[in-house]
Amino acid sequence: MADKSLPLELLAPAKNADIAIQAILCGADAIYMGASSHGARRAAANSIDDMRRVVDFAHQYNAKVYATVNTIIYDSELREVEKLISDLYRIGVDALIIQDMGILRMDIPPIELHASTQCDIRDVEKARFLSEVGFSRLVLARELSLAEISAIHAAVPSSLEAFIHGALCVSYSGDCRASFMNNGRSANRGECAQICRLPYDLVDSRGNVLKRESHLLSLRDLNRSNSIADMAEAGVSSFKIEGRLKDEAYVKNTVAAYSRILDRLVEDSDGKYVRQSIGRSRPGFNPSLDKTFNRGYTPYFLSGKAPSKGLASFGSPKAIGVKIGKVLSCTPKIITAELSASLANGDGLGYFNKDGIFTGFRLNRVDGSKLYPASPQAIPAGTVLYRNRDKEFDDVIAAAQPVRTIDENMVLRLVYDNRICLELSDNDGNAVTVTTTLERIDPAVTPQESPRRRILDKLGGTIYHAGKIIDLVGNYFIPASVLAQLRRDGVEKLDMARRINYKFGYRLPENMDVAFPKGDVLTIHDNVANRLAQEFYKSHGVTKVMPAVEVERPSGEIPVMTTRYCLRKELGKCLLTPAGKELPSDLYLVSGSVRMRVEFDCKNCRMNLYHKS
């Protein structure tokens, strides 16, 4: 059962400050973004000044800002990261999302800590340990089912964060060394080369090619828009959209879509749920998840098993889009098609060729059923066409100017000694009063309530929208300039009250008596890269620590990826079925210089990939 005391939070990604602000305007309750270094997306780093700009904007709406400092840290960088964290605390960042346990042994302010999905939180034991050592929130592995989430929720006091949309890592996050071992770019250092998106040959031990040039590790994108209520009931309070490298249009569209879903859940819950932030968002467009970048959608393992439609997108690691018709005939310059949707010049179209590989092209011009591609095409009649870029939709999002306002209630009173009093309050419990004294107040010749209401209602240029306005002055004349100044002074004071009353969370105490639940020996799976992380684990019962591969590169064959996704099952050749005998037991994935042995752990329903140096 979901914890009623925890508000629901829509957590949006942001590559930079401008995208973060747009996400908040479109309805995000919180933002996660990379600081100047040590974020798991190196290409999405932000300066302290930019982070401060986001913090100041977000806190107006009670929206939170979380900094990702979730790479492993080398010994030579400990002092640098320590200073970075102090700077983030000073500007008001609400929490750190971290992977490296060395941070718990740094001399840092009491900033709230969230355990990153890079911590590989996939069972109750790991979740309980991280909760005991001081993490306020756990970012769960994407692979977990509703039942597994519910079990963790019942076992820990920490709030739970789970992904609901965006790209999927084929490996358990934090347990992937494939990129580093194959080309030296570490996912644990924010440099993942995404080798899971490469085309692979599936070969046997003799070198026979069983499947050629297919994107065998490239998963579809996550979409849990139909499961938000179920996830809340299981104990998730923070709903996370993936995409710190995505553009502004993607973030605006996905945030607006999921914000509407959460609003409906709150409205239908009879007070059981509330949103973390406040303010009404008007994005200025009608969001559609189908029209933004995706590789085809999957709920992943939320039901406890792989969906029947499959998890991977063998034909392409890029966006496929939605079906819009089929080809009737094709010459290099003109495609005649039967269409189920109207198209526009500049749309992106594509199709699967005879080898099952997705091929895309841009549409220069459309004239009824005749399509004029930007490059020559040779598409067989009957081929299904997809649109993976909707130019008109993209233009609408780009032109949209989202607005988010907080209802402000006002009471205007006439008190003794010719004093005028304006009381202002918001729906978050903040209230202020401003007054002014006039030399005299005379009865008005004409009714004054409507003119006064128009003056008080002028809140443009602020974050407020006039809610209830109660005028108790009666039919007396108050100069418009006096009312306008009262309104401005009141808004300024209400802004100040909101800043003063903003509530921060803080780091929880560490239970020094709790033992690390995975035994007293740490392996390369635990990603220990510095002396402080070693000290942390040893203080919790670990006696031997094998360093991370980024610190000490091992020789021989090592596991580089652990995944709940099973290639055999995806191909319809599960070893637990008769069809499993149709594939050899020894299989390899090969793409150029990348070669990985595939191992199937049927007992645990997992797949492991190995690299040999």
XYZ file of C-alpha atoms in Angstrom:
613
model
C 0.000 0.000 0.000
C 1.386 3.406 -0.964
C 2.463 5.713 1.840
C -0.135 8.496 2.030
C 2.340 10.844 3.691
C 4.561 11.001 0.603
C 3.461 13.338 -2.182
C 3.794 12.120 -5.758
C 6.638 13.578 -7.752
C 7.155 13.763 -11.515
C 10.928 13.850 -11.923
C 12.192 15.302 -15.206
C 15.640 15.213 -16.806
C 17.436 18.356 -17.921
C 20.537 18.707 -20.060
C 20.814 22.389 -19.182
C 19.163 25.173 -17.190
C 16.845 26.307 -19.986
C 15.410 22.806 -20.433
C 15.015 22.458 -16.652
C 12.943 25.640 -16.488
C 10.756 24.500 -19.392
C 10.205 21.147 -17.659
C 9.014 22.894 -14.498
C 6.678 25.118 -16.493
C 5.245 22.004 -18.180
C 4.448 20.384 -14.829
C 7.548 18.698 -13.394
C 7.659 18.413 -9.603
C 11.423 17.929 -9.574
C 14.449 18.114 -11.856
C 17.573 15.997 -11.973
C 20.593 17.370 -13.776
C 24.325 16.984 -13.897
C 26.632 19.291 -11.991
C 29.944 20.494 -13.398
C 31.521 17.042 -13.078
C 30.992 13.409 -12.029
C 27.516 12.964 -13.464
C 26.673 9.747 -15.314
C 26.078 11.780 -18.504
C 29.307 13.710 -19.020
C 27.799 15.566 -21.997
C 25.100 17.043 -19.722
C 27.233 18.955 -17.195
C 26.181 22.327 -15.754
C 27.985 25.114 -13.925
C 27.164 26.102 -10.355
C 25.676 29.372 -11.632
C 23.334 27.494 -13.976
C 22.355 25.107 -11.196
C 21.594 28.101 -8.951
C 19.341 29.580 -11.640
C 17.350 26.353 -11.788
C 17.149 26.077 -7.988
C 15.845 29.637 -7.632
C 13.216 29.068 -10.319
C 12.124 25.616 -9.150
C 11.735 26.493 -5.477
C 9.113 29.130 -6.345
C 6.795 26.201 -7.102
C 8.057 23.916 -4.328
C 9.758 21.901 -7.078
C 12.959 20.106 -6.113
C 16.365 20.048 -7.812
C 18.590 16.984 -7.553
C 22.214 16.994 -8.689
C 23.615 13.826 -10.226
C 27.052 13.108 -8.804
C 26.647 9.447 -9.662
C 29.904 8.285 -11.191
C 32.595 6.364 -9.405
C 35.325 8.659 -8.078
C 39.090 8.195 -8.223
C 41.329 8.931 -5.228
C 42.816 11.960 -6.969
C 39.322 13.476 -7.344
C 38.020 13.130 -3.786
C 38.866 16.684 -2.726
C 37.386 18.118 -5.920
C 34.087 16.279 -5.418
C 33.998 17.276 -1.754
C 34.174 20.947 -2.765
C 31.583 20.449 -5.510
C 29.103 19.004 -3.020
C 29.628 21.922 -0.642
C 28.949 24.341 -3.506
C 25.766 22.476 -4.462
C 24.543 22.588 -0.869
C 25.313 26.307 -0.638
C 23.123 27.189 -3.642
C 20.179 25.176 -2.302
C 20.261 21.920 -4.280
C 17.791 19.597 -2.552
C 19.650 16.283 -2.814
C 22.511 14.409 -4.419
C 21.975 11.300 -6.518
C 25.108 9.241 -5.942
C 26.684 5.877 -6.715
C 30.044 6.026 -4.955
C 29.886 5.161 -1.239
C 33.081 7.137 -0.711
C 30.870 10.236 -0.561
C 29.499 8.989 2.772
C 33.002 9.315 4.225
C 33.667 12.823 2.891
C 33.585 16.001 4.935
C 30.409 17.393 3.379
C 27.330 19.349 4.541
C 24.223 17.404 5.633
C 22.661 17.352 2.162
C 20.015 14.715 1.472
C 21.343 11.606 -0.324
C 19.586 9.491 -2.940
C 21.003 6.125 -4.008
C 21.336 6.161 -7.791
C 20.037 3.388 -10.006
C 23.774 2.876 -10.634
C 23.806 1.328 -7.140
C 22.006 -1.670 -8.706
C 19.090 -1.841 -6.276
C 17.281 -4.990 -7.352
C 16.379 -6.757 -4.094
C 15.146 -6.135 -0.562
C 18.515 -6.824 1.093
C 20.385 -4.174 -0.895
C 17.537 -1.700 -0.457
C 17.424 -2.227 3.301
C 21.190 -1.742 3.623
C 21.216 1.523 1.669
C 18.284 2.806 3.685
C 20.077 1.949 6.946
C 23.250 3.825 5.981
C 21.452 7.105 5.372
C 19.815 7.266 1.965
C 16.481 9.079 1.992
C 15.540 7.701 -1.407
C 16.322 4.630 -3.477
C 16.288 4.776 -7.267
C 15.187 1.267 -8.177
C 16.470 -0.926 -10.982
C 14.304 -0.581 -14.081
C 13.902 -4.363 -14.258
C 11.785 -4.703 -11.111
C 8.182 -5.879 -11.187
C 5.314 -4.349 -9.238
C 5.518 -7.209 -6.751
C 9.264 -6.649 -6.234
C 8.740 -2.903 -5.804
C 5.995 -3.549 -3.272
C 8.247 -5.900 -1.283
C 10.988 -3.264 -1.104
C 8.461 -0.597 -0.119
C 7.262 -2.770 2.759
C 10.847 -3.329 3.956
C 12.319 0.192 4.006
C 11.335 3.682 5.208
C 13.123 5.361 2.296
C 11.035 6.786 -0.511
C 11.183 4.923 -3.821
C 11.932 6.354 -7.235
C 11.324 4.393 -10.429
C 11.719 5.044 -14.138
C 8.550 5.410 -16.170
C 9.719 6.553 -19.603
C 12.692 6.729 -21.935
C 15.676 4.721 -23.110
C 16.462 1.403 -21.431
C 19.911 0.108 -20.548
C 19.978 -3.567 -21.489
C 22.184 -4.279 -18.473
C 21.335 -3.718 -14.849
C 22.571 -0.159 -14.285
C 25.882 -0.083 -12.453
C 26.648 -3.659 -13.474
C 27.846 -2.937 -17.014
C 31.513 -2.875 -17.954
C 31.020 -3.653 -21.652
C 31.797 -0.168 -22.919
C 34.930 0.186 -20.802
C 36.376 -3.253 -21.523
C 35.766 -2.972 -25.257
C 36.838 0.609 -25.948
C 37.916 2.249 -22.682
C 34.818 4.421 -22.201
C 33.264 3.697 -18.820
C 29.524 3.905 -18.132
C 30.466 4.270 -14.465
C 32.314 7.443 -15.428
C 29.605 8.988 -17.590
C 31.223 7.987 -20.882
C 29.119 5.035 -22.073
C 29.702 4.343 -25.772
C 26.316 2.604 -26.048
C 27.722 -0.517 -27.662
C 24.366 -2.151 -26.910
C 23.000 -0.113 -29.842
C 25.468 -1.619 -32.351
C 24.464 -4.176 -34.997
C 25.750 -7.647 -34.032
C 26.250 -10.994 -35.669
C 25.136 -13.904 -33.507
C 27.722 -16.640 -34.026
C 28.502 -20.054 -32.563
C 31.832 -21.351 -31.277
C 32.838 -22.415 -34.806
C 32.213 -18.978 -36.243
C 28.971 -19.855 -38.029
C 26.739 -16.782 -38.334
C 23.269 -17.612 -37.008
C 21.845 -14.096 -37.302
C 23.530 -11.296 -39.160
C 23.728 -7.519 -38.658
C 20.905 -7.165 -36.153
C 20.625 -4.858 -33.163
C 20.347 -7.779 -30.780
C 20.945 -5.780 -27.579
C 18.997 -2.652 -28.512
C 15.879 -2.492 -26.366
C 12.707 -0.599 -27.066
C 12.019 2.487 -24.992
C 10.207 2.382 -21.667
C 6.607 3.609 -21.488
C 4.609 3.046 -18.314
C 1.956 5.677 -18.914
C -0.759 3.060 -18.347
C 0.735 1.838 -15.061
C 1.272 4.981 -12.986
C -1.575 4.220 -10.574
C -0.325 0.650 -10.084
C 3.204 1.906 -9.413
C 1.923 4.420 -6.860
C -0.028 1.664 -5.138
C 3.135 -0.473 -5.043
C 4.976 2.310 -3.207
C 6.626 4.474 -5.848
C 6.406 8.167 -5.002
C 8.870 9.583 -7.549
C 8.186 8.870 -11.228
C 11.308 9.393 -13.296
C 11.635 10.244 -16.972
C 14.951 9.219 -18.546
C 16.676 11.639 -20.913
C 19.422 13.984 -19.692
C 20.780 14.086 -23.245
C 17.391 14.713 -24.857
C 16.389 18.008 -26.452
C 13.905 20.538 -25.134
C 10.969 19.349 -27.267
C 11.299 15.790 -25.950
C 11.375 16.925 -22.321
C 8.463 19.352 -22.693
C 6.284 16.744 -24.415
C 6.960 13.850 -22.027
C 6.675 16.012 -18.913
C 3.385 17.543 -20.047
C 1.972 14.096 -20.900
C 2.879 12.487 -17.574
C 1.894 15.567 -15.574
C -1.633 15.187 -16.914
C -1.628 11.513 -15.927
C -0.541 12.351 -12.377
C -3.108 15.137 -12.139
C -5.867 12.688 -13.069
C -4.584 10.196 -10.503
C -4.623 12.870 -7.792
C -8.102 14.069 -8.788
C -9.504 10.531 -8.717
C -7.851 9.506 -5.441
C -10.201 11.179 -2.955
C -7.327 12.941 -1.248
C -5.105 9.860 -1.048
C -2.478 11.446 -3.304
C -1.149 14.975 -3.744
C 1.565 16.405 -5.982
C 4.966 17.440 -4.600
C 4.948 20.903 -6.167
C 2.179 23.441 -6.598
C 0.936 25.581 -9.444
C -1.231 24.982 -12.489
C 0.680 24.226 -15.677
C -0.533 25.194 -19.144
C 2.017 23.817 -21.637
C 0.470 25.466 -24.685
C 0.225 22.245 -26.723
C -1.480 18.881 -26.579
C 1.207 16.331 -25.588
C 1.519 12.984 -27.369
C 4.059 10.333 -26.358
C 3.699 8.575 -29.713
C 4.952 11.635 -31.569
C 8.216 12.073 -29.731
C 11.446 10.060 -30.118
C 11.035 6.384 -29.308
C 12.290 3.004 -30.505
C 8.900 1.434 -29.975
C 7.552 1.104 -26.454
C 7.614 -1.544 -23.739
C 6.550 -1.637 -20.059
C 9.627 -3.879 -19.532
C 9.280 -6.365 -16.636
C 6.641 -4.485 -14.628
C 4.257 -7.463 -14.754
C 7.051 -9.826 -13.666
C 7.740 -11.271 -17.105
C 8.788 -10.040 -20.524
C 5.883 -8.702 -22.602
C 4.642 -10.940 -25.416
C 5.496 -8.296 -28.044
C 9.154 -8.551 -27.141
C 11.673 -6.167 -25.647
C 14.183 -5.479 -28.401
C 14.138 -3.482 -31.607
C 16.358 -5.629 -33.849
C 15.775 -3.501 -36.956
C 17.082 -0.173 -35.682
C 18.485 1.550 -32.592
C 16.755 4.737 -33.728
C 13.214 6.038 -33.598
C 10.712 4.065 -35.659
C 7.580 6.073 -34.964
C 3.991 5.174 -35.794
C 2.441 3.484 -38.813
C 0.989 5.976 -41.290
C 0.246 3.823 -44.334
C 1.675 1.485 -46.938
C 3.406 1.859 -50.284
C 1.311 1.264 -53.399
C 4.099 1.979 -55.890
C 7.530 3.571 -55.872
C 9.902 5.214 -58.318
C 13.168 6.774 -57.113
C 11.541 10.225 -56.883
C 7.854 9.526 -56.183
C 6.175 7.189 -53.700
C 2.474 6.568 -54.053
C 0.988 5.480 -50.753
C -2.256 4.631 -49.035
C -2.159 6.909 -45.971
C -3.939 6.771 -42.609
C -2.614 10.157 -41.460
C -1.984 13.538 -43.042
C 1.672 14.274 -43.692
C 3.618 17.531 -43.973
C 6.694 18.699 -45.797
C 9.708 17.917 -43.643
C 8.271 14.824 -41.945
C 10.612 11.911 -41.241
C 9.477 8.598 -42.708
C 10.907 5.085 -42.679
C 10.309 1.408 -43.395
C 11.775 -2.027 -42.713
C 13.682 -3.481 -45.666
C 13.743 -7.167 -46.674
C 16.467 -7.863 -44.082
C 14.384 -6.350 -41.280
C 16.567 -3.233 -41.012
C 14.814 0.106 -40.590
C 15.649 2.684 -43.266
C 14.641 6.313 -42.891
C 14.285 9.300 -45.197
C 13.003 12.873 -45.102
C 9.875 13.909 -46.944
C 10.478 16.941 -49.148
C 6.906 17.393 -50.291
C 3.529 15.707 -50.089
C 0.726 16.039 -52.614
C -2.258 13.908 -51.629
C -1.170 10.279 -51.894
C 2.065 11.168 -53.690
C 5.199 11.526 -51.553
C 8.384 13.184 -52.795
C 11.394 11.938 -50.759
C 14.530 14.038 -50.256
C 16.667 11.125 -51.498
C 15.920 8.444 -54.130
C 14.025 5.431 -52.765
C 13.307 1.890 -53.982
C 10.560 0.548 -51.726
C 8.550 -2.553 -52.671
C 4.787 -2.208 -52.983
C 2.981 -3.264 -49.804
C 5.746 -2.045 -47.494
C 4.444 -0.404 -44.309
C 5.516 3.214 -43.813
C 6.211 4.802 -40.432
C 6.528 8.445 -39.422
C 9.300 9.017 -36.896
C 9.297 12.786 -37.102
C 6.100 14.822 -37.130
C 7.260 18.218 -38.383
C 4.028 20.056 -37.577
C 3.934 18.645 -34.037
C 7.573 19.593 -33.475
C 6.871 23.126 -34.692
C 3.920 23.451 -32.289
C 6.063 22.387 -29.325
C 8.911 24.699 -30.337
C 6.526 27.659 -30.562
C 4.685 26.875 -27.318
C 5.288 29.166 -24.350
C 4.374 27.116 -21.251
C 2.949 28.986 -18.269
C 2.704 27.843 -14.676
C 0.876 29.874 -12.056
C 0.024 29.614 -8.377
C -3.426 30.689 -7.222
C -3.220 33.762 -5.020
C -6.196 34.656 -2.833
C -6.740 38.252 -1.692
C -8.824 39.991 0.952
C -9.065 43.802 0.848
C -10.137 45.522 4.079
C -10.697 49.037 5.359
C -9.479 49.366 8.956
C -9.281 52.165 11.474
C -7.376 55.422 10.931
C -7.955 55.383 7.173
C -5.788 52.305 6.775
C -6.159 49.946 3.814
C -5.132 46.333 4.394
C -4.504 43.691 1.693
C -4.116 40.092 2.811
C -2.591 37.618 0.340
C -2.327 33.841 0.634
C -1.495 30.857 -1.562
C -2.679 27.258 -1.497
C 0.569 26.190 0.146
C -0.201 27.761 3.526
C 1.729 31.008 3.080
C -0.015 34.247 4.042
C 1.118 37.890 4.267
C -0.473 41.254 4.967
C 0.426 44.691 3.613
C -1.114 47.981 4.691
C -1.059 51.639 3.765
C -2.606 54.737 5.336
C -4.463 57.401 3.346
C -4.984 60.994 4.479
C -8.682 60.563 3.923
C -11.141 58.085 2.451
C -14.251 59.445 0.829
C -17.428 57.708 -0.305
C -17.401 56.890 -4.016
C -19.838 58.340 -6.528
C -19.918 55.104 -8.609
C -19.619 51.422 -7.598
C -15.957 50.539 -6.940
C -15.808 46.763 -6.499
C -15.305 45.895 -10.193
C -12.591 48.524 -10.846
C -10.729 47.423 -7.692
C -10.973 43.766 -8.750
C -9.464 44.602 -12.155
C -6.485 46.283 -10.490
C -5.877 43.466 -8.013
C -6.206 40.905 -10.802
C -3.245 42.344 -12.737
C -0.648 39.722 -11.831
C 1.059 39.410 -15.204
C 4.818 39.079 -14.964
C 4.523 37.137 -11.687
C 4.089 33.437 -10.918
C 0.617 34.094 -9.507
C -2.923 33.925 -10.822
C -5.795 35.620 -9.003
C -7.899 33.141 -7.094
C -10.574 34.359 -4.700
C -10.719 38.144 -4.321
C -12.833 39.280 -1.373
C -13.483 43.018 -1.245
C -14.676 44.203 2.187
C -13.999 47.919 1.690
C -17.497 48.889 0.597
C -18.349 51.814 -1.623
C -15.354 53.999 -0.804
C -12.885 55.476 -3.266
C -9.281 54.216 -3.183
C -6.872 55.592 -5.814
C -5.795 53.022 -8.402
C -2.118 53.824 -7.771
C -2.538 52.937 -4.084
C -4.161 49.604 -4.869
C -1.527 48.754 -7.478
C 1.285 49.499 -5.015
C -0.390 47.371 -2.345
C -0.649 44.513 -4.832
C 3.032 44.822 -5.807
C 4.150 44.996 -2.160
C 1.978 42.007 -1.287
C 3.351 39.888 -4.116
C 6.901 40.754 -3.064
C 6.185 39.737 0.525
C 4.473 36.529 -0.561
C 7.506 35.648 -2.678
C 9.691 36.214 0.378
C 7.422 34.086 2.571
C 7.560 31.242 0.060
C 11.377 31.363 0.051
C 11.583 31.489 3.860
C 9.116 28.629 4.350
C 10.628 26.330 1.727
C 11.341 22.965 3.327
C 14.648 21.193 2.751
C 15.428 17.566 3.509
C 18.709 16.571 5.134
C 21.012 13.578 5.273
C 19.843 10.791 7.527
C 22.105 9.233 10.185
C 24.161 6.174 9.273
C 23.613 2.981 11.227
C 27.186 1.816 11.782
C 26.043 -1.589 13.044
C 24.417 -2.759 9.823
C 26.419 -5.287 7.800
C 26.757 -5.275 4.037
C 24.287 -7.991 2.965
C 26.223 -9.473 0.039
C 29.028 -11.061 2.044
C 32.427 -9.858 3.229
C 34.157 -9.871 -0.172
C 33.512 -7.221 -2.818
C 34.116 -7.980 -6.494
C 34.285 -5.890 -9.648
C 30.475 -5.832 -9.577
C 30.643 -3.401 -6.633
C 32.618 -0.662 -8.463
C 34.912 0.408 -5.617
C 37.301 3.022 -7.008
C 38.739 4.941 -4.030
C 40.027 4.572 -0.488
C 36.994 6.235 1.117
C 34.636 3.746 -0.504
C 36.847 0.954 0.826
C 36.683 2.481 4.310
C 32.893 2.675 4.084
C 32.457 -0.981 3.165
C 35.027 -2.197 5.688
C 33.176 -0.320 8.426
C 30.155 -2.435 7.466
C 31.829 -5.819 7.667
C 33.636 -6.236 4.346
C 37.125 -7.736 4.673
C 38.341 -7.889 1.074
C 37.751 -5.445 -1.779
C 38.476 -6.077 -5.440
C 38.885 -2.694 -7.163
C 36.683 -1.509 -10.008
C 37.885 -2.401 -13.501
C 38.456 1.299 -14.191
C 41.094 1.320 -11.426
C 42.719 -2.051 -12.074
C 41.933 -3.590 -15.448
C 41.667 -7.372 -15.034
C 42.963 -9.914 -17.525
C 41.232 -12.995 -18.850
C 37.511 -13.365 -19.264
C 35.314 -11.207 -17.051
C 31.547 -10.535 -16.854
C 30.784 -7.208 -18.495
C 26.990 -7.193 -18.528
C 24.190 -8.726 -16.469
C 20.699 -8.424 -17.853
C 17.185 -9.654 -17.226
C 16.663 -9.471 -20.977
C 17.254 -12.867 -22.590
C 18.318 -13.038 -26.229
C 17.187 -16.658 -26.538
C 13.733 -15.783 -25.272
C 13.554 -12.796 -27.595
C 14.390 -15.092 -30.519
C 11.847 -17.692 -29.394
C 14.605 -20.163 -28.456
C 14.360 -20.311 -24.651
C 16.406 -23.196 -23.257
C 13.447 -24.228 -21.110
C 11.388 -24.938 -24.235
C 11.865 -27.509 -27.017
C 12.792 -24.676 -29.414
C 15.873 -23.980 -27.279
C 17.640 -26.937 -28.913
C 17.540 -25.135 -32.241
C 20.406 -22.855 -31.155
C 23.875 -24.081 -30.064
C 24.781 -23.777 -26.394
C 27.872 -21.624 -27.026
C 26.940 -18.256 -28.530
C 28.841 -15.020 -29.159
C 27.923 -11.485 -30.143
C 30.329 -9.943 -32.652
C 30.441 -6.390 -34.010
C 33.735 -5.320 -35.536
C 36.358 -5.637 -32.792
C 33.695 -6.207 -30.122
C 33.244 -9.864 -29.219
C 31.303 -11.051 -26.167
C 30.430 -14.548 -25.015
C 26.784 -15.038 -24.055
C 25.865 -17.109 -21.003
C 22.286 -18.011 -20.067
C 21.516 -18.275 -16.355
C 18.183 -20.082 -16.595
C 17.893 -20.643 -12.837
C 17.746 -16.879 -12.239
C 16.285 -16.068 -15.680
C 19.195 -13.774 -16.522
C 21.731 -13.401 -19.303
C 25.416 -12.620 -18.771
C 27.900 -11.309 -21.308
C 31.657 -11.868 -20.986
C 34.647 -10.092 -22.526
C 38.072 -11.692 -22.832
C 41.132 -9.451 -22.786
